[in-house]
Amino acid sequence: MAEAPYRLLIVDDDREVREGLVQIVDWGRVGFRVADALADGREGIAYLDRQEVEVVLSDIRMNFVSGLELAKHVHERALPVKVVLISGYQEFGLAKEALRYGVKDYLLKPTDLDEVYDVFAAIRQQLDQERSEVRRRARDKQRWQQTMDDLKLYYLPHVLHAAQLESEEIRRQFETIGVSLDPDSACCSRIAVEWDGPQPPEAVLRALQRSAADDDESLTLLPCGELTQPLRLLAVSAGSSQAQLEAALRDRIAHATSKLQGVFGLTLRSRLEEAHESLVHYLRRRQAEQAADRGEPQGAADEAITRWARDKRQWLADVGAGHLAPARRLLRDIAEFDQTGASASALRSKLIELFGSVEAVAEADRISDGLLRLCRSEAPAELLEIGLQLLDQLETADAPVESAERERSVITQVKRFIQERGGVDVSLSDAADLVYLSPVYLSRLFKRETGRSFSDYVTEIRLEQAARLLRETNLKIYAISEQTGYRDVRHFYKLFKSYAGCSPSEYRERRAR
């Protein structure tokens, strides 16, 4: 099936030139079609605000809005449009200035037809490459989503419950599956789900997870321990109160039941077992209980933790510097130390924690399969073999490569996406979809380019919107809280006070003076 031609917008205030470009040039020969021909840059800007084209061909000088201003408009808004300018010899200085706005090329008057074909043939080649890249990203995103489903099922629950992680590392682990949250404030609950019938727990879990993801991306469901009946789940929610989390859980279980009932005749029953004010609080308590169950003396546990922290730092430093030979040796030492206790579980937890801390692992789908194999393996020798294979794959993995210009464009698009929505109903996954990137890669790119995490920036935009509403409207504070995406007014008060240094009511009073 033939590819659709690329769309071209022609802008020139000289009617004869404009019509000549439309009628004389065989645009189909170089893979283009003329979407429209306009008489001024002002019309061109209005057109680009409502229509999509791949290329604009514009005169550099026009009566009202010049081609230079049109190029500036495209550049400042990071529109996915290439601009070619037509200029006279005396306007060569302007053409050079236009290069600052990312103008792709320029044609000199009088225009040579062969030059037009050469310029647009080169642009078509670049557009073909970009089109292929977009499709590749879409395929990668689909594979990524499949991997994320498996990571939620196997990897993340294991590393959270088995590893000693700091808050920032817990945050990063959740970003691996495209979820932005603050583990120190995200409340969580543990529930038990039961049903009558032979359906496997994994099928029920996937139905519940998809139900949560379809309607509420702030709610994440993870299994606790083995997949058996009753199925124990950890529900984590960012930006909700405990009461709201429990209400959302009831709603999601009812939703999943309606789906399972229609297909399998299943009815789910659930009960709340634990509720915690924060994910960190839950994990610390769970880890303390596990240590007590193992009967570990406090001194021995402290010594083991100190040794492990030292080994982990050294291993991550070696891998980060590309020194994979010493990383392999240390991996063997860790495995040998843990095998003395004949504990595959302890070794598995450590290897998962190590490789889960390496950014390249989360980005490469084929390497993430190794993480899943780690989660499933029960044999110490096999665990070590998988770990060494992961190191071999890291050595040859192709990390995503983005040009500086592309990275800036991506972040500009994402920030505009957040700002246009006032930060409300904006998720990392939505933003990643917009720019055809995986959530974890976008999260790190955003942090590197802006110095802030994605979730922190969204919160800032929401609170800026709240401050504006407090200044400019008479809306009740609870209404402003809801309008800016905070269903829990107490949580909104806490965030706003941290942002503005005072409560919402005090902020309004001060601005009214």
Short mmCIF file of C-alpha atoms in Angstrom, two decimals:
data_model
loop_
_atom_site.label_atom_id
_atom_site.label_comp_id
_atom_site.label_asym_id
_atom_site.label_seq_id
_atom_site.Cartn_x
_atom_site.Cartn_y
_atom_site.Cartn_z
CA MET A 1 0.00 0.00 0.00
CA ALA A 2 1.43 3.36 -1.09
CA GLU A 3 2.30 5.88 1.60
CA ALA A 4 0.19 9.03 1.78
CA PRO A 5 2.02 12.10 0.42
CA TYR A 6 3.31 14.65 2.92
CA ARG A 7 1.27 17.85 3.31
CA LEU A 8 2.73 21.17 2.18
CA LEU A 9 1.51 24.65 3.05
CA ILE A 10 2.58 27.43 0.66
CA VAL A 11 2.59 31.03 1.94
CA ASP A 12 3.46 33.94 -0.39
CA ASP A 13 1.88 37.37 -0.83
CA ASP A 14 2.71 37.45 -4.56
CA ARG A 15 -0.26 35.82 -6.28
CA GLU A 16 1.69 34.85 -9.40
CA VAL A 17 4.47 33.22 -7.39
CA ARG A 18 1.94 31.47 -5.16
CA GLU A 19 -0.05 30.07 -8.07
CA GLY A 20 3.12 29.16 -9.95
CA LEU A 21 4.39 27.10 -7.02
CA VAL A 22 1.06 25.28 -6.85
CA GLN A 23 0.58 24.66 -10.57
CA ILE A 24 4.05 24.34 -12.10
CA VAL A 25 5.94 22.26 -9.54
CA ASP A 26 5.13 18.54 -9.73
CA TRP A 27 4.91 18.04 -5.98
CA GLY A 28 3.81 14.42 -6.31
CA ARG A 29 7.18 13.64 -7.89
CA VAL A 30 8.89 14.29 -4.55
CA GLY A 31 6.13 12.84 -2.36
CA PHE A 32 4.15 15.98 -1.43
CA ARG A 33 0.72 17.46 -2.00
CA VAL A 34 -0.31 21.08 -1.52
CA ALA A 35 -2.67 21.27 1.45
CA ASP A 36 -3.33 25.00 0.93
CA ALA A 37 -1.81 28.18 -0.50
CA LEU A 38 -2.14 31.38 1.55
CA ALA A 39 -1.30 35.04 1.00
CA ASP A 40 0.28 36.04 4.34
CA GLY A 41 2.10 34.70 7.38
CA ARG A 42 -0.81 35.74 9.58
CA GLU A 43 -3.06 33.33 7.68
CA GLY A 44 -0.30 30.72 7.87
CA ILE A 45 -0.11 30.95 11.67
CA ALA A 46 -3.89 30.64 11.97
CA TYR A 47 -3.83 27.64 9.63
CA LEU A 48 -1.12 25.87 11.66
CA ASP A 49 -3.14 26.40 14.83
CA ARG A 50 -6.00 24.31 13.44
CA GLN A 51 -4.47 22.04 10.76
CA GLU A 52 -1.47 19.74 10.50
CA VAL A 53 1.15 19.84 7.74
CA GLU A 54 4.66 18.47 7.55
CA VAL A 55 6.28 21.36 5.64
CA VAL A 56 5.73 25.10 5.14
CA LEU A 57 7.19 26.85 2.09
CA SER A 58 7.03 30.61 2.69
CA ASP A 59 8.33 33.87 1.29
CA ILE A 60 10.64 35.48 3.84
CA ARG A 61 9.13 38.98 3.33
CA MET A 62 5.37 39.63 3.34
CA ASN A 63 3.13 42.59 4.06
CA PHE A 64 1.75 41.78 7.51
CA VAL A 65 3.46 38.74 9.05
CA SER A 66 6.76 37.65 7.50
CA GLY A 67 8.04 34.18 6.83
CA LEU A 68 10.61 34.82 9.53
CA GLU A 69 7.84 35.40 12.09
CA LEU A 70 6.07 32.30 10.82
CA ALA A 71 9.27 30.28 11.36
CA LYS A 72 9.60 31.76 14.85
CA HIS A 73 6.01 30.71 15.65
CA VAL A 74 6.76 27.13 14.59
CA HIS A 75 10.02 27.09 16.58
CA GLU A 76 8.64 28.55 19.82
CA ARG A 77 5.71 26.12 19.88
CA ALA A 78 7.88 23.16 18.93
CA LEU A 79 5.49 22.26 16.12
CA PRO A 80 6.49 19.15 14.13
CA VAL A 81 6.76 21.24 10.96
CA LYS A 82 9.75 21.89 8.71
CA VAL A 83 10.06 25.38 7.25
CA VAL A 84 11.63 26.32 3.91
CA LEU A 85 11.96 30.04 3.11
CA ILE A 86 12.12 31.77 -0.27
CA SER A 87 14.39 34.83 -0.28
CA GLY A 88 16.11 37.23 -2.64
CA TYR A 89 19.87 37.79 -2.67
CA GLN A 90 19.45 41.03 -0.75
CA GLU A 91 17.60 39.10 1.99
CA PHE A 92 20.40 36.62 2.60
CA GLY A 93 21.06 38.12 6.05
CA LEU A 94 17.44 37.46 7.04
CA ALA A 95 17.73 33.91 5.76
CA LYS A 96 20.76 33.35 7.99
CA GLU A 97 18.82 34.75 10.95
CA ALA A 98 15.99 32.33 10.19
CA LEU A 99 18.34 29.41 10.75
CA ARG A 100 18.12 30.24 14.47
CA TYR A 101 14.47 29.18 14.28
CA GLY A 102 15.29 25.79 12.84
CA VAL A 103 14.47 26.67 9.23
CA LYS A 104 15.29 23.57 7.23
CA ASP A 105 16.44 25.23 3.99
CA TYR A 106 15.90 28.25 1.78
CA LEU A 107 15.43 28.88 -1.93
CA LEU A 108 16.73 31.95 -3.74
CA LYS A 109 14.67 34.05 -6.15
CA PRO A 110 14.35 33.54 -9.03
CA THR A 111 13.63 29.96 -8.04
CA ASP A 112 15.25 27.14 -10.00
CA LEU A 113 12.88 24.19 -10.49
CA ASP A 114 15.62 21.57 -10.13
CA GLU A 115 16.69 23.17 -6.86
CA VAL A 116 13.11 22.93 -5.58
CA TYR A 117 13.07 19.22 -6.37
CA ASP A 118 16.48 18.67 -4.77
CA VAL A 119 15.52 20.48 -1.55
CA PHE A 120 12.19 18.71 -1.18
CA ALA A 121 13.59 15.30 -2.11
CA ALA A 122 16.04 15.69 0.80
CA ILE A 123 13.22 16.79 3.12
CA ARG A 124 11.12 13.83 2.04
CA GLN A 125 13.98 11.46 2.87
CA GLN A 126 14.21 12.95 6.36
CA LEU A 127 10.43 12.77 6.82
CA ASP A 128 10.47 9.11 5.73
CA GLN A 129 13.09 8.39 8.38
CA GLU A 130 11.05 10.23 11.02
CA ARG A 131 7.88 8.38 10.00
CA SER A 132 9.71 5.06 10.38
CA GLU A 133 11.00 6.19 13.77
CA VAL A 134 7.47 7.09 14.95
CA ARG A 135 6.24 3.65 13.93
CA ARG A 136 9.17 1.99 15.66
CA ARG A 137 8.41 3.96 18.81
CA ALA A 138 4.75 2.90 18.62
CA ARG A 139 5.79 -0.77 18.34
CA ASP A 140 8.27 -0.32 21.18
CA LYS A 141 5.58 1.28 23.29
CA GLN A 142 3.26 -1.66 22.72
CA ARG A 143 6.00 -4.11 23.71
CA TRP A 144 6.83 -1.87 26.65
CA GLN A 145 3.24 -1.97 27.88
CA GLN A 146 3.23 -5.77 27.73
CA THR A 147 6.44 -5.79 29.73
CA MET A 148 4.98 -3.35 32.26
CA ASP A 149 2.06 -5.71 32.87
CA ASP A 150 4.53 -8.50 33.68
CA LEU A 151 6.68 -6.23 35.83
CA LYS A 152 3.62 -5.30 37.90
CA LEU A 153 2.86 -8.98 38.31
CA TYR A 154 6.32 -10.31 39.16
CA TYR A 155 9.14 -7.84 39.53
CA LEU A 156 7.95 -4.76 41.42
CA PRO A 157 6.07 -6.63 44.19
CA HIS A 158 9.13 -8.77 44.83
CA VAL A 159 11.65 -5.95 45.00
CA LEU A 160 9.39 -3.80 47.21
CA HIS A 161 8.78 -6.51 49.76
CA ALA A 162 12.22 -8.11 49.76
CA ALA A 163 14.63 -5.18 49.40
CA GLN A 164 15.73 -2.45 51.80
CA LEU A 165 14.93 0.60 49.67
CA GLU A 166 15.07 4.30 50.47
CA SER A 167 12.12 6.53 49.53
CA GLU A 168 13.80 7.90 46.40
CA GLU A 169 14.56 4.38 45.15
CA ILE A 170 10.95 3.31 45.80
CA ARG A 171 9.79 6.33 43.77
CA ARG A 172 12.12 5.32 40.92
CA GLN A 173 10.93 1.72 40.98
CA PHE A 174 7.33 2.90 40.54
CA GLU A 175 8.39 5.17 37.69
CA THR A 176 9.69 2.01 36.00
CA ILE A 177 6.04 1.03 35.47
CA GLY A 178 4.97 4.56 34.58
CA VAL A 179 3.56 5.54 37.99
CA SER A 180 4.56 8.82 39.66
CA LEU A 181 4.05 8.95 43.42
CA ASP A 182 5.66 10.07 46.65
CA PRO A 183 6.11 6.93 48.78
CA ASP A 184 6.21 9.02 51.96
CA SER A 185 2.68 10.38 51.39
CA ALA A 186 0.96 7.82 49.13
CA CYS A 187 -1.46 5.89 51.30
CA CYS A 188 -1.91 2.15 50.81
CA SER A 189 -4.09 -0.75 51.87
CA ARG A 190 -3.73 -4.50 51.84
CA ILE A 191 -6.83 -6.40 50.80
CA ALA A 192 -7.75 -10.05 50.37
CA VAL A 193 -9.86 -11.08 47.36
CA GLU A 194 -11.73 -14.39 47.11
CA TRP A 195 -14.02 -16.03 44.56
CA ASP A 196 -15.78 -19.32 43.90
CA GLY A 197 -14.49 -21.27 40.95
CA PRO A 198 -11.35 -22.71 39.36
CA GLN A 199 -10.12 -19.55 37.66
CA PRO A 200 -6.39 -18.98 38.35
CA PRO A 201 -5.41 -16.08 40.64
CA GLU A 202 -3.23 -14.59 37.88
CA ALA A 203 -6.28 -14.10 35.63
CA VAL A 204 -8.21 -12.43 38.45
CA LEU A 205 -5.24 -10.19 39.28
CA ARG A 206 -4.85 -9.07 35.66
CA ALA A 207 -8.56 -8.26 35.46
CA LEU A 208 -8.30 -6.14 38.61
CA GLN A 209 -5.12 -4.38 37.44
CA ARG A 210 -6.62 -3.54 34.06
CA SER A 211 -9.79 -2.29 35.70
CA ALA A 212 -7.72 0.03 37.89
CA ALA A 213 -5.58 1.25 34.99
CA ASP A 214 -8.57 1.87 32.71
CA ASP A 215 -10.32 4.27 35.03
CA ASP A 216 -7.88 5.58 37.63
CA GLU A 217 -4.17 5.79 36.86
CA SER A 218 -3.49 7.04 40.39
CA LEU A 219 -4.48 3.59 41.74
CA THR A 220 -1.93 0.77 41.47
CA LEU A 221 -2.62 -2.83 42.48
CA LEU A 222 0.27 -5.19 43.24
CA PRO A 223 0.23 -8.77 44.55
CA CYS A 224 1.55 -9.48 48.04
CA GLY A 225 3.37 -12.80 48.12
CA GLU A 226 2.30 -15.89 46.20
CA LEU A 227 -0.59 -15.85 43.71
CA THR A 228 -3.02 -18.04 45.63
CA GLN A 229 -6.57 -17.78 46.90
CA PRO A 230 -7.31 -15.64 48.81
CA LEU A 231 -5.41 -13.24 46.57
CA ARG A 232 -3.69 -10.61 48.69
CA LEU A 233 -3.12 -7.26 47.02
CA LEU A 234 -1.39 -4.03 47.93
CA ALA A 235 -3.34 -1.01 46.70
CA VAL A 236 -1.34 2.23 46.44
CA SER A 237 -2.81 5.61 45.56
CA ALA A 238 -1.14 8.96 44.92
CA GLY A 239 -3.01 12.05 46.05
CA SER A 240 -5.96 10.32 47.74
CA SER A 241 -7.06 9.93 51.32
CA GLN A 242 -7.47 6.50 52.88
CA ALA A 243 -11.26 6.78 52.61
CA GLN A 244 -11.02 7.68 48.93
CA LEU A 245 -8.64 4.79 48.32
CA GLU A 246 -11.04 2.33 49.92
CA ALA A 247 -13.95 3.74 47.89
CA ALA A 248 -11.91 3.44 44.69
CA LEU A 249 -11.04 -0.16 45.57
CA ARG A 250 -14.70 -1.08 46.03
CA ASP A 251 -15.51 0.53 42.70
CA ARG A 252 -12.66 -1.24 40.85
CA ILE A 253 -13.53 -4.63 42.34
CA ALA A 254 -17.16 -4.14 41.30
CA HIS A 255 -16.01 -3.19 37.81
CA ALA A 256 -13.74 -6.23 37.52
CA THR A 257 -16.53 -8.46 38.86
CA SER A 258 -18.90 -7.27 36.14
CA LYS A 259 -16.33 -8.29 33.50
CA LEU A 260 -15.49 -11.63 35.11
CA GLN A 261 -19.14 -12.41 35.75
CA GLY A 262 -20.02 -12.00 32.09
CA VAL A 263 -17.20 -14.26 30.89
CA PHE A 264 -16.62 -16.75 33.72
CA GLY A 265 -19.60 -16.29 36.04
CA LEU A 266 -17.27 -15.13 38.84
CA THR A 267 -18.19 -12.88 41.74
CA LEU A 268 -15.32 -11.36 43.71
CA ARG A 269 -15.43 -10.81 47.46
CA SER A 270 -12.91 -8.59 49.22
CA ARG A 271 -11.98 -7.57 52.74
CA LEU A 272 -9.62 -4.91 54.06
CA GLU A 273 -6.76 -6.39 56.10
CA GLU A 274 -4.47 -3.40 56.69
CA ALA A 275 -4.47 0.35 56.05
CA HIS A 276 -1.35 2.52 56.19
CA GLU A 277 -0.77 6.25 56.00
CA SER A 278 2.14 5.80 53.60
CA LEU A 279 3.76 3.17 51.41
CA VAL A 280 7.06 3.62 53.26
CA HIS A 281 5.35 2.94 56.60
CA TYR A 282 3.84 -0.28 55.24
CA LEU A 283 7.11 -1.54 53.74
CA ARG A 284 9.18 -0.81 56.86
CA ARG A 285 6.67 -2.67 59.00
CA ARG A 286 6.51 -5.60 56.57
CA GLN A 287 10.32 -5.90 56.45
CA ALA A 288 10.57 -5.80 60.25
CA GLU A 289 7.98 -8.59 60.49
CA GLN A 290 9.87 -10.70 57.94
CA ALA A 291 13.15 -10.27 59.86
CA ALA A 292 11.41 -11.30 63.09
CA ASP A 293 9.88 -14.35 61.37
CA ARG A 294 13.36 -15.44 60.29
CA GLY A 295 14.56 -15.07 63.88
CA GLU A 296 17.48 -12.83 62.92
CA PRO A 297 19.43 -11.34 65.87
CA GLN A 298 19.53 -7.56 65.57
CA GLY A 299 23.34 -7.42 65.47
CA ALA A 300 23.59 -10.02 62.71
CA ALA A 301 20.97 -8.22 60.67
CA ASP A 302 22.81 -4.90 61.03
CA GLU A 303 26.09 -6.49 59.92
CA ALA A 304 24.46 -8.10 56.90
CA ILE A 305 22.78 -4.83 55.90
CA THR A 306 26.09 -2.95 56.18
CA ARG A 307 27.89 -5.52 54.04
CA TRP A 308 25.09 -5.50 51.47
CA ALA A 309 25.00 -1.70 51.26
CA ARG A 310 28.76 -1.65 50.64
CA ASP A 311 28.61 -4.37 47.97
CA LYS A 312 25.67 -2.71 46.24
CA ARG A 313 27.40 0.68 46.07
CA GLN A 314 30.54 -0.88 44.62
CA TRP A 315 28.63 -2.97 42.08
CA LEU A 316 26.53 -0.04 40.86
CA ALA A 317 29.66 2.12 40.59
CA ASP A 318 31.38 -0.56 38.49
CA VAL A 319 28.38 -0.99 36.19
CA GLY A 320 27.85 2.75 35.87
CA ALA A 321 31.48 3.22 34.83
CA GLY A 322 31.28 0.35 32.36
CA HIS A 323 33.69 -1.79 34.40
CA LEU A 324 31.78 -5.02 33.87
CA ALA A 325 34.65 -7.42 34.65
CA PRO A 326 34.85 -6.39 38.35
CA ALA A 327 31.03 -6.23 38.40
CA ARG A 328 30.94 -9.89 37.34
CA ARG A 329 33.46 -10.85 40.03
CA LEU A 330 31.49 -9.03 42.72
CA LEU A 331 28.28 -10.66 41.50
CA ARG A 332 29.91 -14.09 41.94
CA ASP A 333 31.14 -13.09 45.42
CA ILE A 334 27.63 -12.01 46.43
CA ALA A 335 26.19 -15.26 45.09
CA GLU A 336 28.82 -17.36 46.88
CA PHE A 337 28.21 -15.52 50.18
CA ASP A 338 24.45 -16.08 49.98
CA GLN A 339 24.72 -19.71 48.90
CA THR A 340 26.43 -20.50 52.20
CA GLY A 341 23.01 -20.00 53.75
CA ALA A 342 21.40 -22.09 51.01
CA SER A 343 18.87 -19.31 50.47
CA ALA A 344 17.78 -18.84 46.87
CA SER A 345 15.24 -16.29 48.08
CA ALA A 346 17.91 -14.02 49.61
CA LEU A 347 20.09 -14.18 46.50
CA ARG A 348 17.11 -13.59 44.22
CA SER A 349 16.10 -10.51 46.20
CA LYS A 350 19.60 -9.06 46.00
CA LEU A 351 19.98 -9.66 42.26
CA ILE A 352 16.58 -8.12 41.58
CA GLU A 353 17.51 -5.12 43.69
CA LEU A 354 20.84 -4.73 41.87
CA PHE A 355 19.53 -4.97 38.33
CA GLY A 356 16.39 -3.01 39.18
CA SER A 357 18.67 -0.10 40.09
CA VAL A 358 20.33 -0.01 36.66
CA GLU A 359 18.53 2.37 34.31
CA ALA A 360 19.45 0.49 31.14
CA VAL A 361 17.71 -2.65 32.42
CA ALA A 362 14.35 -0.92 32.68
CA GLU A 363 14.68 0.45 29.13
CA ALA A 364 15.58 -2.73 27.25
CA ASP A 365 12.66 -5.10 26.79
CA ARG A 366 14.87 -8.13 26.26
CA ILE A 367 16.72 -7.37 29.49
CA SER A 368 13.48 -6.92 31.42
CA ASP A 369 12.71 -10.54 30.48
CA GLY A 370 15.77 -11.39 32.53
CA LEU A 371 14.29 -9.61 35.53
CA LEU A 372 11.16 -11.71 35.21
CA ARG A 373 13.26 -14.88 35.00
CA LEU A 374 15.06 -13.77 38.17
CA CYS A 375 11.72 -13.42 39.93
CA ARG A 376 10.67 -16.94 38.94
CA SER A 377 13.92 -18.83 39.50
CA GLU A 378 14.38 -20.98 42.62
CA ALA A 379 17.94 -22.28 42.04
CA PRO A 380 21.00 -20.26 43.23
CA ALA A 381 23.16 -21.46 40.30
CA GLU A 382 20.49 -20.45 37.79
CA LEU A 383 20.07 -17.07 39.49
CA LEU A 384 23.79 -16.35 39.13
CA GLU A 385 23.73 -17.45 35.48
CA ILE A 386 20.81 -15.10 34.74
CA GLY A 387 22.63 -12.25 36.48
CA LEU A 388 25.76 -12.79 34.40
CA GLN A 389 23.64 -12.91 31.23
CA LEU A 390 22.08 -9.59 32.18
CA LEU A 391 25.54 -8.06 32.51
CA ASP A 392 26.46 -9.43 29.08
CA GLN A 393 23.30 -7.87 27.62
CA LEU A 394 24.00 -4.56 29.30
CA GLU A 395 27.36 -4.50 27.54
CA THR A 396 25.68 -4.62 24.12
CA ALA A 397 22.35 -2.90 24.87
CA ASP A 398 21.48 0.04 22.65
CA ALA A 399 20.28 2.88 24.84
CA PRO A 400 17.76 5.33 23.30
CA VAL A 401 19.62 8.11 21.54
CA GLU A 402 17.99 11.51 21.26
CA SER A 403 19.51 14.63 19.79
CA ALA A 404 19.64 17.70 22.02
CA GLU A 405 17.15 19.42 19.71
CA ARG A 406 14.75 16.47 19.85
CA GLU A 407 15.01 16.29 23.64
CA ARG A 408 14.22 20.00 24.02
CA SER A 409 11.28 19.61 21.66
CA VAL A 410 9.95 16.64 23.64
CA ILE A 411 10.13 18.50 26.96
CA THR A 412 8.52 21.61 25.43
CA GLN A 413 5.63 19.48 24.14
CA VAL A 414 5.18 17.74 27.47
CA LYS A 415 5.28 20.96 29.49
CA ARG A 416 2.72 22.57 27.16
CA PHE A 417 0.55 19.44 27.48
CA ILE A 418 0.63 19.77 31.29
CA GLN A 419 0.08 23.54 31.28
CA GLU A 420 -2.88 23.41 28.89
CA ARG A 421 -4.64 21.06 31.30
CA GLY A 422 -3.64 22.94 34.40
CA GLY A 423 -1.94 19.77 35.61
CA VAL A 424 -5.32 18.06 36.08
CA ASP A 425 -5.91 14.52 34.80
CA VAL A 426 -2.34 14.35 33.52
CA SER A 427 -0.34 11.16 33.95
CA LEU A 428 3.18 10.19 33.03
CA SER A 429 1.74 7.52 30.73
CA ASP A 430 -0.41 10.10 28.91
CA ALA A 431 2.60 12.35 28.37
CA ALA A 432 4.72 9.42 27.19
CA ASP A 433 2.01 8.48 24.68
CA LEU A 434 2.09 12.04 23.35
CA VAL A 435 5.79 11.93 22.47
CA TYR A 436 6.11 8.18 21.72
CA LEU A 437 8.47 7.43 24.60
CA SER A 438 8.36 4.90 27.39
CA PRO A 439 7.23 6.40 30.72
CA VAL A 440 10.50 5.62 32.50
CA TYR A 441 12.64 7.19 29.76
CA LEU A 442 10.45 10.31 29.66
CA SER A 443 10.61 10.53 33.46
CA ARG A 444 14.40 10.58 33.48
CA LEU A 445 14.62 12.90 30.45
CA PHE A 446 12.22 15.35 32.13
CA LYS A 447 14.26 15.31 35.35
CA ARG A 448 17.52 15.81 33.46
CA GLU A 449 16.21 18.68 31.30
CA THR A 450 14.20 20.57 33.95
CA GLY A 451 15.86 19.61 37.23
CA ARG A 452 12.47 18.49 38.59
CA SER A 453 10.57 15.24 38.52
CA PHE A 454 7.52 14.95 36.29
CA SER A 455 5.20 14.60 39.28
CA ASP A 456 6.71 17.63 41.03
CA TYR A 457 6.18 19.75 37.91
CA VAL A 458 2.55 18.60 37.58
CA THR A 459 1.97 19.47 41.24
CA GLU A 460 3.52 22.91 40.73
CA ILE A 461 1.26 23.66 37.75
CA ARG A 462 -1.82 22.53 39.68
CA LEU A 463 -0.92 24.71 42.65
CA GLU A 464 -0.19 27.69 40.37
CA GLN A 465 -3.68 27.20 38.96
CA ALA A 466 -5.10 27.03 42.49
CA ALA A 467 -3.29 30.25 43.45
CA ARG A 468 -4.70 32.00 40.37
CA LEU A 469 -8.24 30.87 41.23
CA LEU A 470 -7.79 32.09 44.80
CA ARG A 471 -6.70 35.51 43.50
CA GLU A 472 -9.17 35.94 40.66
CA THR A 473 -12.36 34.17 41.76
CA ASN A 474 -14.65 33.84 44.75
CA LEU A 475 -14.86 30.07 44.49
CA LYS A 476 -14.97 28.15 47.75
CA ILE A 477 -11.68 26.53 48.67
CA TYR A 478 -13.14 23.02 48.42
CA ALA A 479 -14.31 23.86 44.88
CA ILE A 480 -10.83 25.08 43.93
CA SER A 481 -9.38 21.91 45.44
CA GLU A 482 -11.65 19.77 43.26
CA GLN A 483 -11.12 21.93 40.17
CA THR A 484 -7.35 21.50 40.44
CA GLY A 485 -7.60 17.73 40.83
CA TYR A 486 -7.47 17.29 44.61
CA ARG A 487 -10.44 15.39 45.96
CA ASP A 488 -9.03 15.41 49.48
CA VAL A 489 -9.24 19.01 50.75
CA ARG A 490 -6.90 18.29 53.66
CA HIS A 491 -4.25 17.01 51.28
CA PHE A 492 -4.77 20.13 49.14
CA TYR A 493 -4.28 22.38 52.20
CA LYS A 494 -1.05 20.57 53.07
CA LEU A 495 0.38 20.86 49.54
CA PHE A 496 -0.67 24.49 49.11
CA LYS A 497 0.90 25.52 52.41
CA SER A 498 4.15 23.87 51.34
CA TYR A 499 3.93 25.72 48.00
CA ALA A 500 2.89 29.20 49.18
CA GLY A 501 4.05 29.24 52.79
CA CYS A 502 0.50 29.78 54.05
CA SER A 503 -2.92 28.18 53.87
CA PRO A 504 -5.26 28.85 50.90
CA SER A 505 -7.51 31.09 53.01
CA GLU A 506 -4.53 33.10 54.30
CA TYR A 507 -3.21 33.42 50.74
CA ARG A 508 -6.56 34.82 49.55
CA GLU A 509 -6.76 37.27 52.46
CA ARG A 510 -3.23 38.59 51.85
CA ARG A 511 -3.89 39.12 48.14
CA ALA A 512 -7.15 40.92 48.92
CA ARG A 513 -5.44 43.61 51.01
#
